[in-house]
Amino acid sequence: MTTISFSAFSAWAPPALMLSATLVLSLFPLAPARAWKLFHSLSLLALLLALFTLIAGRDAAPWPGVVHLSTLGLVLALLVQALGTVIGAFSGRYLQGEQGQRQYAAALGAVLTAVHALLLADHWMVLIAAWASVGLALERLLCFYPDRPFARLASHKKSIADRLADILLIGAATLAWREVGSGSFSDLWAHVAQQGASTSLQACALCLTLAVILRTALLPVHGWLIQVMEAPTPVSALLHAGVVNLGGFVLIRFAPLLEQATAARVVLLIVSAGTVLLAGLVMLTRISIKVKLAWSTVAQMAFMLLECAAGLYLFAALHLIGHSLYKAHAFLSASSVVRETRLAALSSPALPTATSVMLAPVLSMAMVLGLQSLSPYPAWPWWWSAILGLAWAPLLWRAGATGKVGLRSVLLGALGAAVLIVAAQVGHRLPLHIADFPHSVFGLVALLVMLALYACMGLMQLAPQAVAAWRRRSYAGFYLDEAYTRLALQLWPSNWTPNARRASTEHHMNNLATHGRRQG
C-alpha cells in the first residue's frame, strides 16, 4: 500500500473506529470494565491515526467533493480525539459503580464519530447529517441521570434549538444547491470567486449564520448550556471543549461566502456583540464554579463569532483551539478549583485600586503595540491591538496591598500579559492556511463592546453598592432564559419532571384512597 493510499485510509480511520466502538457497545452487553477497555483501545488507535493524517496525509483526497482534509480540520480532529480519549479515561473512573456505563461509552463514541465527520465535510449533506448526529448523540449523555429534571429541561431546550438549526441548514443547502448546481463546498467557493454572491447565496449565508448562532448557544437560546451542569462533569468537559465551538469552525470554513454576505455579517456582529457584553457581566456575578465556567463559555463563543464577523478568521481558529484546551482542563479539574476557591474565601478579598483599573488598559495596550513592533511580521489592525489590551488589562490590576506584595502582583500580571501577546504572535504565524479579511467598521464596534464590558467590570470592583440593583439583574441573566424557557414549553411541551409528576399522582391517589376509607 502506498503512502498516499494509506493517508487516505487514515483520514477515514478515526470516525470509523469510533463508530465501531459505538456499534459494539450498543449491540453487545459487555461488562463496564470490558466496555471501557474496548473504548480506550479504539480511541487511542484513532488518536494515533489522526496524528499521522495531520503529519503525512494532508494532501490526500479520500472523497473529492464530499470530504476535504483542511489543515484546521485535521488539527481539530486530533484535538477532539485527544480530548475524547482523556475524557473517556476520566469517565471510566468518574462513573465507577454507576448504571448505564456501557450506554454512556457508546454515546461518547457516537459524538466523536459525528464530530469527525463534520470536520471532514465538504458537502451540504455530510454537514447537515453530521451536525444533527452530534446533537442527538449528545442528548443521551446530557440525560445520563434521567431523574434530574433540569438535565431533561436542558436537553429539551437544546433539541428545540438544534431542530431549528437543522431547518435553517437545510434551507441554506437548498438555496446554495439551486444556485451552484452542486452540494459541494469546493464548487460553492469556486462559484463565489467567479460570480460573487447572488441574492440566493446572500440568503444562504444568513440561514447558515442563524443556524450557527443557535448551535453555539448564544443569547437568547443559551440557557440549556447553563442547565447541563446537571450532567456528569466529563460530559460538560466534552460539550464545552469539543462540541459547542463547532460553530466557529463552520464559519471559518464558510469564510469565502461570509465575506460577500454583508447582511449575514451584520446579524452575526449584533448577536455576538450583545452576547459578549451580557454573558461577560453575568459571569462576573456568579459564585458556582461550574456555572461560572458555563457562562464563560457563552461569552467566549460569542467573542469567537465576533472575531469571524470582524474578518479575523485566523484569530477565531486560535481562540477555538485555546478555549478547547482551557475548558477541558477547567472542567476535569473542577474539584481542585472548588477547594482553592474555598480556601481563598477564608481571607478577605483584595479589591483593585481605582488607579490600577484606569491605567491597566493603557499599559496593556502599550505592551501589545510595543511587542508587536518588535515582530518582523505584518501587524494586525490597531483596533485588534486595543481589544487585546482591554482583554488582558485585568492581569495588571493592582490590589490594595502596598509594598512588595502589590508590586509583585503587577509584575506577575505584566509577565502573564507578555506571554499571551507573544503566544498570539506565534499562533498568528502557524501554517493553518486561513486568511484574515479585517473589517474596520465591525472591528470598531467590537472595540466599543469591549470598552463597555471593561467599564462595567471596573464599576463592579470599585463601586459595588452603586450598581447593586443592576448586579442582581445581571446575576439572574437579565431574565432572558426564563422568557425562552416559557416560550419553548408553550410551543413544544415536554414532561421534564417525570418523578415530580409521578409523586404528585401517587399523593393524589393516596388521598383518594384515604377519603374512600373514611367514607366507608
Coordinates of C-alpha atoms in Angstrom, one line a residue:
M1 CA 0.0 0.0 0.0
T2 CA 1.4 3.4 -0.9
T3 CA 1.8 6.3 1.4
I4 CA -0.9 8.3 -0.3
S5 CA -3.5 5.5 -0.2
F6 CA -2.7 4.8 3.5
S7 CA -3.0 8.6 4.1
A8 CA -6.5 8.5 2.6
F9 CA -7.3 5.4 4.7
S10 CA -6.1 7.1 7.9
A11 CA -8.4 10.1 7.3
W12 CA -11.4 7.7 7.5
A13 CA -10.0 5.7 10.4
P14 CA -10.8 7.9 13.4
P15 CA -14.6 8.2 12.7
A16 CA -14.7 4.5 11.6
L17 CA -13.0 3.4 14.8
M18 CA -15.3 5.5 17.0
L19 CA -18.3 4.2 15.0
S20 CA -17.1 0.6 15.6
A21 CA -16.9 1.3 19.3
T22 CA -20.4 2.7 19.3
L23 CA -21.9 -0.3 17.5
V24 CA -20.1 -2.9 19.5
L25 CA -21.0 -1.2 22.8
S26 CA -24.6 -0.8 21.7
L27 CA -25.2 -4.3 20.5
F28 CA -23.2 -6.5 23.0
P29 CA -23.9 -6.4 26.7
L30 CA -20.3 -6.0 27.8
A31 CA -19.4 -5.5 31.5
P32 CA -18.4 -1.9 32.3
A33 CA -14.7 -2.8 32.7
R34 CA -14.5 -4.6 29.3
A35 CA -16.6 -1.8 27.7
W36 CA -14.2 0.9 28.9
K37 CA -11.2 -1.2 27.8
L38 CA -12.6 -1.5 24.3
F39 CA -13.4 2.2 24.1
H40 CA -9.9 3.2 25.4
S41 CA -8.1 0.9 22.9
L42 CA -10.0 2.1 19.8
S43 CA -9.9 5.7 21.0
L44 CA -6.1 5.6 21.4
L45 CA -5.7 4.0 17.9
A46 CA -7.9 6.6 16.4
L47 CA -5.8 9.3 18.1
L48 CA -2.6 7.9 16.6
L49 CA -4.1 7.7 13.1
A50 CA -5.4 11.3 13.4
L51 CA -1.9 12.4 14.2
F52 CA -0.5 10.5 11.2
T53 CA -3.1 12.1 8.9
L54 CA -2.1 15.6 10.2
I55 CA 1.6 15.0 9.6
A56 CA 1.6 13.0 6.4
G57 CA -1.9 12.9 4.9
R58 CA -2.9 16.5 4.4
D59 CA -2.6 16.2 0.6
A60 CA -4.7 13.1 0.4
A61 CA -8.2 13.2 -1.3
P62 CA -10.3 10.4 0.2
W63 CA -13.5 11.5 -1.5
P64 CA -13.3 14.7 -3.6
G65 CA -16.4 16.9 -3.4
V66 CA -17.7 15.2 -0.3
V67 CA -14.7 15.0 2.1
H68 CA -12.0 17.7 2.4
L69 CA -8.8 17.5 4.5
S70 CA -8.2 21.1 5.6
T71 CA -5.3 21.8 7.9
L72 CA -7.6 23.3 10.6
G73 CA -10.0 20.4 10.3
L74 CA -7.2 17.9 10.9
V75 CA -5.8 19.9 13.8
L76 CA -9.2 20.0 15.4
A77 CA -9.8 16.3 14.7
L78 CA -6.5 15.5 16.5
L79 CA -7.6 17.8 19.4
V80 CA -11.1 16.4 19.7
Q81 CA -9.8 12.8 19.6
A82 CA -7.2 13.6 22.3
L83 CA -9.9 15.2 24.4
G84 CA -12.2 12.2 23.8
T85 CA -9.5 9.8 24.8
V86 CA -8.8 11.8 28.1
I87 CA -12.5 12.3 28.8
G88 CA -13.1 8.6 28.2
A89 CA -10.4 7.6 30.7
F90 CA -11.8 10.2 33.2
S91 CA -15.3 9.0 32.7
G92 CA -14.4 5.4 33.5
R93 CA -13.2 6.4 36.9
Y94 CA -15.8 9.1 37.5
L95 CA -18.8 6.8 36.8
Q96 CA -17.4 3.7 38.6
G97 CA -20.3 1.9 40.2
E98 CA -23.0 3.7 38.1
Q99 CA -25.6 2.0 36.0
G100 CA -25.5 2.6 32.2
Q101 CA -21.7 2.9 31.7
R102 CA -21.8 0.9 28.5
Q103 CA -24.5 3.1 27.0
Y104 CA -22.6 6.2 28.1
A105 CA -19.4 4.9 26.4
A106 CA -21.4 4.1 23.2
A107 CA -22.9 7.6 23.2
L108 CA -19.5 9.2 23.7
G109 CA -18.2 7.2 20.7
A110 CA -21.2 8.4 18.7
V111 CA -20.4 12.0 19.5
L112 CA -16.8 11.7 18.5
T113 CA -17.8 9.9 15.2
A114 CA -20.2 12.7 14.3
V115 CA -17.6 15.4 15.2
H116 CA -15.0 13.8 13.0
A117 CA -17.5 13.6 10.1
L118 CA -18.3 17.3 10.5
L119 CA -14.7 18.3 10.4
L120 CA -14.2 16.3 7.2
A121 CA -17.4 17.6 5.5
D122 CA -17.1 19.1 2.0
H123 CA -20.8 18.6 1.1
W124 CA -24.0 20.0 2.5
M125 CA -25.5 16.6 3.1
V126 CA -22.5 15.5 5.2
L127 CA -22.5 18.7 7.2
I128 CA -26.2 18.5 8.0
A129 CA -26.2 14.9 8.9
A130 CA -23.0 15.1 11.0
W131 CA -24.2 18.2 13.0
A132 CA -27.6 16.7 13.6
S133 CA -25.9 13.4 14.8
V134 CA -23.7 15.3 17.2
G135 CA -26.8 16.8 18.9
L136 CA -28.8 13.6 19.0
A137 CA -25.9 11.6 20.5
L138 CA -25.1 14.3 23.0
E139 CA -28.7 14.3 24.3
R140 CA -28.1 10.8 25.6
L141 CA -25.2 12.0 27.6
L142 CA -27.0 15.1 28.9
C143 CA -29.8 12.8 30.2
F144 CA -27.5 10.2 31.7
Y145 CA -29.2 11.0 35.0
P146 CA -32.8 10.9 33.8
D147 CA -34.2 11.6 37.2
R148 CA -32.7 15.1 37.2
P149 CA -35.4 17.5 35.9
F150 CA -33.1 20.3 34.9
A151 CA -31.0 18.0 32.8
R152 CA -34.1 16.9 31.0
L153 CA -35.2 20.5 30.6
A154 CA -31.8 21.5 29.2
S155 CA -31.9 18.6 26.8
H156 CA -35.4 19.6 25.6
K157 CA -34.4 23.2 25.1
K158 CA -31.2 22.2 23.2
S159 CA -33.2 19.8 21.0
I160 CA -35.5 22.7 20.0
A161 CA -32.6 24.9 19.1
D162 CA -30.9 22.0 17.2
R163 CA -34.1 21.3 15.2
L164 CA -34.5 24.9 14.2
A165 CA -30.8 25.0 13.2
D166 CA -31.3 21.8 11.1
I167 CA -34.2 23.5 9.3
L168 CA -32.0 26.6 8.6
L169 CA -29.2 24.5 7.4
I170 CA -31.5 22.6 5.0
G171 CA -32.7 26.0 3.8
A172 CA -29.1 27.2 3.3
A173 CA -28.3 24.0 1.4
T174 CA -31.3 24.3 -0.8
L175 CA -30.5 27.9 -1.8
A176 CA -26.8 27.1 -2.5
W177 CA -27.5 23.9 -4.4
R178 CA -30.0 25.6 -6.7
E179 CA -27.6 28.4 -7.4
V180 CA -24.4 26.4 -7.8
G181 CA -25.9 23.2 -9.2
S182 CA -23.9 21.1 -6.7
G183 CA -23.9 20.4 -3.0
S184 CA -20.0 20.5 -2.8
F185 CA -18.5 23.3 -0.8
S186 CA -15.5 23.4 -3.2
D187 CA -17.9 24.1 -6.1
L188 CA -19.5 26.8 -4.0
W189 CA -16.2 28.5 -3.3
A190 CA -15.3 28.4 -7.0
H191 CA -18.8 29.9 -7.9
V192 CA -18.5 32.7 -5.4
A193 CA -14.9 33.5 -6.5
Q194 CA -16.1 33.8 -10.1
Q195 CA -19.5 35.3 -9.9
G196 CA -19.8 36.7 -6.4
A197 CA -22.7 36.1 -4.0
S198 CA -26.2 36.4 -5.6
T199 CA -29.3 37.1 -3.6
S200 CA -29.9 33.4 -3.1
L201 CA -26.4 33.0 -1.7
Q202 CA -26.8 36.0 0.5
A203 CA -29.9 34.3 1.9
C204 CA -27.9 31.1 2.2
A205 CA -25.3 32.9 4.3
L206 CA -27.9 34.4 6.5
C207 CA -29.6 31.0 7.2
L208 CA -26.2 29.5 7.9
T209 CA -25.3 32.3 10.3
L210 CA -28.6 31.9 12.2
A211 CA -28.0 28.1 12.4
V212 CA -24.5 28.7 13.9
I213 CA -25.9 31.1 16.4
L214 CA -28.5 28.5 17.6
R215 CA -25.9 25.7 17.7
T216 CA -23.3 27.8 19.6
A217 CA -25.6 28.7 22.5
L218 CA -25.6 32.5 22.0
L219 CA -28.3 34.6 23.6
P220 CA -31.3 34.2 23.9
V221 CA -31.1 30.4 23.5
H222 CA -28.1 30.0 25.8
G223 CA -30.0 28.6 28.8
W224 CA -29.5 24.9 28.0
L225 CA -25.8 25.3 28.2
I226 CA -26.0 26.6 31.8
Q227 CA -28.5 23.9 32.9
V228 CA -26.5 21.0 31.6
M229 CA -24.4 21.3 34.7
E230 CA -26.8 18.6 35.9
A231 CA -25.0 16.2 33.6
P232 CA -21.8 14.3 34.6
T233 CA -18.7 16.6 34.8
P234 CA -16.9 14.8 31.9
V235 CA -20.0 15.4 29.7
S236 CA -19.6 19.1 30.5
A237 CA -15.9 19.0 29.5
L238 CA -16.8 17.3 26.2
L239 CA -19.6 19.8 25.5
H240 CA -17.6 22.9 26.3
A241 CA -14.3 21.9 24.9
G242 CA -15.2 19.9 21.7
V243 CA -18.8 20.4 20.7
V244 CA -20.3 23.8 21.3
N245 CA -17.4 25.5 19.5
L246 CA -18.0 23.7 16.2
G247 CA -20.0 26.7 15.0
G248 CA -16.7 28.7 14.9
F249 CA -15.2 26.0 12.7
V250 CA -18.2 26.1 10.3
L251 CA -18.0 29.9 10.0
I252 CA -14.3 29.8 9.3
R253 CA -14.9 27.1 6.7
F254 CA -17.6 29.3 5.0
A255 CA -15.4 32.5 5.1
P256 CA -15.4 32.8 1.3
L257 CA -19.2 33.1 1.3
L258 CA -19.5 35.1 4.5
E259 CA -17.1 37.8 3.2
Q260 CA -19.6 38.6 0.4
A261 CA -22.7 38.5 2.6
T262 CA -22.9 41.8 4.4
A263 CA -26.4 41.2 5.9
A264 CA -25.2 37.9 7.5
R265 CA -22.1 39.5 9.0
V266 CA -24.2 42.3 10.4
V267 CA -26.6 39.8 12.1
L268 CA -23.6 37.9 13.4
L269 CA -22.0 41.1 14.7
I270 CA -25.1 42.3 16.6
V271 CA -25.9 38.9 18.2
S272 CA -22.3 38.1 19.1
A273 CA -21.6 41.6 20.5
G274 CA -24.7 41.6 22.6
T275 CA -23.9 38.1 23.9
V276 CA -20.3 39.1 24.8
L277 CA -21.4 42.0 26.8
L278 CA -24.3 40.4 28.7
A279 CA -22.7 37.0 29.3
G280 CA -19.5 38.7 30.4
L281 CA -21.4 40.6 33.0
V282 CA -23.4 37.6 34.2
M283 CA -20.2 35.6 34.6
L284 CA -18.7 38.2 36.9
T285 CA -21.7 37.8 39.3
R286 CA -21.9 34.1 39.6
I287 CA -20.5 32.1 42.5
S288 CA -20.8 28.4 41.5
I289 CA -17.6 27.3 39.7
K290 CA -19.3 25.2 37.1
V291 CA -22.0 27.7 36.4
K292 CA -19.4 30.5 36.0
L293 CA -17.4 28.3 33.6
A294 CA -20.6 27.7 31.6
W295 CA -21.3 31.5 31.4
S296 CA -17.7 31.9 30.4
T297 CA -18.2 29.5 27.5
V298 CA -21.2 31.6 26.3
A299 CA -19.1 34.7 26.4
Q300 CA -16.1 33.1 24.7
M301 CA -18.2 31.5 22.0
A302 CA -19.7 34.9 21.3
F303 CA -16.3 36.5 21.2
M304 CA -15.1 33.9 18.7
L305 CA -18.0 34.6 16.4
L306 CA -17.4 38.3 16.9
E307 CA -13.9 37.7 15.5
C308 CA -15.4 36.0 12.5
A309 CA -17.8 38.9 12.0
A310 CA -14.8 41.3 12.1
G311 CA -13.0 39.1 9.5
L312 CA -10.3 37.8 11.8
Y313 CA -10.8 34.1 11.0
L314 CA -7.3 33.0 12.0
F315 CA -7.7 34.5 15.4
A316 CA -11.1 32.8 15.7
A317 CA -9.3 29.5 14.9
L318 CA -6.6 30.1 17.5
H319 CA -9.3 31.1 20.0
L320 CA -11.2 27.9 19.3
I321 CA -8.1 25.7 19.9
G322 CA -7.1 27.6 23.1
H323 CA -10.6 27.6 24.5
S324 CA -11.0 23.8 23.9
L325 CA -7.8 23.1 25.9
Y326 CA -8.6 25.5 28.7
K327 CA -12.2 24.4 29.2
A328 CA -11.3 20.7 29.1
H329 CA -8.7 21.3 31.9
A330 CA -11.1 23.6 33.8
F331 CA -14.0 21.1 34.0
L332 CA -11.9 18.0 34.6
S333 CA -10.1 19.8 37.4
A334 CA -13.2 21.5 38.8
S335 CA -12.9 19.7 42.2
S336 CA -9.5 21.2 42.8
V337 CA -10.7 24.6 41.7
V338 CA -13.5 24.4 44.2
R339 CA -11.1 23.6 47.0
E340 CA -8.8 26.6 46.0
T341 CA -11.8 28.9 45.9
R342 CA -13.0 27.8 49.3
L343 CA -9.5 28.5 50.7
A344 CA -9.4 31.9 49.1
A345 CA -12.8 32.7 50.5
L346 CA -11.4 32.3 54.0
S347 CA -9.4 35.5 53.6
S348 CA -10.8 38.9 52.8
P349 CA -10.8 39.8 49.1
A350 CA -8.3 42.3 48.0
L351 CA -10.0 44.8 45.7
P352 CA -8.0 46.6 42.9
T353 CA -7.2 50.2 43.3
A354 CA -9.0 52.8 41.1
T355 CA -5.7 53.9 39.7
S356 CA -4.7 50.5 38.5
V357 CA -8.2 49.9 36.9
M358 CA -7.8 53.1 34.9
L359 CA -4.1 52.7 34.0
A360 CA -4.2 49.0 33.2
P361 CA -5.7 49.3 29.7
V362 CA -3.1 51.9 28.8
L363 CA -0.2 49.8 30.0
S364 CA -1.6 46.6 28.4
M365 CA -2.2 48.3 25.0
A366 CA 1.3 49.8 25.2
M367 CA 2.7 46.3 25.8
V368 CA 0.8 44.9 22.8
L369 CA 1.9 47.6 20.5
G370 CA 5.5 47.5 21.8
L371 CA 5.9 43.7 21.4
Q372 CA 4.1 43.9 18.1
S373 CA 6.6 46.5 16.8
L374 CA 9.5 44.1 17.5
S375 CA 8.0 41.4 15.3
P376 CA 9.3 41.2 11.7
Y377 CA 5.8 40.1 10.5
P378 CA 3.0 42.4 9.4
A379 CA 0.9 43.8 12.2
W380 CA -2.7 43.0 12.8
P381 CA -5.2 46.0 12.8
W382 CA -4.7 48.7 15.5
W383 CA -8.3 48.1 16.8
W384 CA -7.5 44.5 17.4
S385 CA -4.4 45.5 19.5
A386 CA -6.7 47.7 21.5
I387 CA -9.2 44.8 22.0
L388 CA -6.3 42.5 23.2
G389 CA -5.1 45.2 25.5
L390 CA -8.6 45.5 27.1
A391 CA -8.9 41.7 27.4
W392 CA -5.6 41.4 29.2
A393 CA -5.8 44.6 31.3
P394 CA -7.3 42.9 34.4
L395 CA -4.0 41.0 34.7
L396 CA -2.4 44.3 35.6
W397 CA -4.9 45.3 38.3
R398 CA -3.1 46.1 41.5
A399 CA -4.8 45.1 44.7
G400 CA -5.0 47.4 47.7
A401 CA -1.8 45.8 49.1
T402 CA 1.2 48.0 49.4
G403 CA 4.9 47.5 49.0
K404 CA 6.4 44.3 47.6
V405 CA 3.1 42.4 47.6
G406 CA 1.3 44.9 45.3
L407 CA 4.4 45.3 43.1
R408 CA 4.8 41.5 42.7
S409 CA 1.1 41.2 41.6
V410 CA 1.6 43.8 38.9
L411 CA 4.9 42.2 37.7
L412 CA 3.3 38.8 37.5
G413 CA 0.4 40.2 35.7
A414 CA 2.6 42.0 33.2
L415 CA 4.6 38.8 32.7
G416 CA 1.4 36.9 32.0
A417 CA 0.2 39.5 29.6
A418 CA 3.5 39.5 27.7
V419 CA 3.4 35.7 27.4
L420 CA -0.1 35.9 26.0
I421 CA 0.9 38.6 23.5
V422 CA 3.9 36.5 22.3
A423 CA 1.7 33.4 22.1
A424 CA -0.8 35.4 19.9
Q425 CA 2.0 36.5 17.6
V426 CA 3.4 33.0 17.3
G427 CA 0.0 31.5 16.8
H428 CA -0.7 34.1 14.1
R429 CA 2.2 32.6 12.1
L430 CA 1.1 29.0 12.3
P431 CA 0.5 27.4 8.9
L432 CA -3.2 26.9 9.2
H433 CA -3.8 28.3 5.7
I434 CA -6.5 30.7 7.0
A435 CA -6.7 34.2 5.5
D436 CA -7.9 37.2 7.5
F437 CA -10.1 39.9 5.9
P438 CA -10.3 42.6 8.6
H439 CA -13.3 44.9 8.5
S440 CA -12.6 48.2 10.3
V441 CA -16.2 49.2 10.9
F442 CA -17.0 45.9 12.5
G443 CA -13.7 46.0 14.4
L444 CA -14.6 49.4 15.9
V445 CA -18.0 48.0 17.0
A446 CA -16.2 45.1 18.7
L447 CA -13.8 47.6 20.4
L448 CA -16.7 49.6 21.8
V449 CA -18.3 46.4 23.2
M450 CA -15.0 45.6 24.9
L451 CA -14.7 49.1 26.3
A452 CA -18.3 48.9 27.7
L453 CA -17.5 45.5 29.2
Y454 CA -14.3 46.7 30.8
A455 CA -16.1 49.8 32.2
C456 CA -18.8 47.6 33.8
M457 CA -16.1 45.3 35.3
G458 CA -14.4 48.3 36.8
L459 CA -17.7 49.6 38.3
M460 CA -18.4 46.2 39.9
Q461 CA -15.0 46.2 41.5
L462 CA -14.8 49.9 42.6
A463 CA -18.4 50.7 43.4
P464 CA -20.3 47.5 44.0
Q465 CA -23.0 49.2 46.1
A466 CA -23.8 51.8 43.4
V467 CA -24.7 49.0 40.9
A468 CA -26.3 46.6 43.4
A469 CA -29.7 46.6 41.6
W470 CA -28.1 46.2 38.2
R471 CA -25.9 43.4 39.6
R472 CA -28.9 41.5 40.8
R473 CA -30.4 41.6 37.3
S474 CA -27.1 40.5 35.9
Y475 CA -27.0 37.6 38.4
A476 CA -30.4 36.5 37.0
G477 CA -29.0 36.6 33.5
F478 CA -31.3 39.6 32.8
Y479 CA -34.2 37.0 32.8
L480 CA -33.6 36.2 29.1
D481 CA -33.6 32.4 29.7
E482 CA -36.8 32.4 31.6
A483 CA -38.6 34.0 28.7
Y484 CA -37.1 31.5 26.3
T485 CA -38.0 28.6 28.6
R486 CA -41.6 29.6 28.9
L487 CA -41.9 30.1 25.1
A488 CA -40.2 26.7 24.4
L489 CA -42.5 24.8 26.8
Q490 CA -45.6 26.5 25.5
L491 CA -44.8 25.8 21.8
W492 CA -43.2 22.3 22.4
P493 CA -44.5 20.9 25.8
S494 CA -42.3 18.3 27.5
N495 CA -42.7 16.2 30.6
W496 CA -39.3 17.3 32.0
T497 CA -40.2 16.5 35.7
P498 CA -41.5 12.8 35.4
N499 CA -40.6 12.0 39.0
A500 CA -42.4 15.0 40.4
R501 CA -45.5 14.2 38.3
R502 CA -45.4 10.6 39.4
A503 CA -45.1 11.7 43.1
S504 CA -48.0 14.1 42.7
T505 CA -50.1 11.3 41.1
E506 CA -49.3 8.9 43.9
H507 CA -50.0 11.5 46.5
H508 CA -53.4 12.2 44.8
M509 CA -54.2 8.5 44.7
N510 CA -53.3 8.1 48.3
N511 CA -55.6 11.0 49.2
L512 CA -58.5 9.4 47.3
A513 CA -57.9 6.0 49.0
T514 CA -57.9 7.7 52.4
H515 CA -61.0 9.6 51.6
G516 CA -62.7 6.4 50.4
R517 CA -61.9 4.6 53.6
R518 CA -63.3 7.4 55.7
Q519 CA -66.5 7.4 53.7
G520 CA -66.7 3.7 54.2

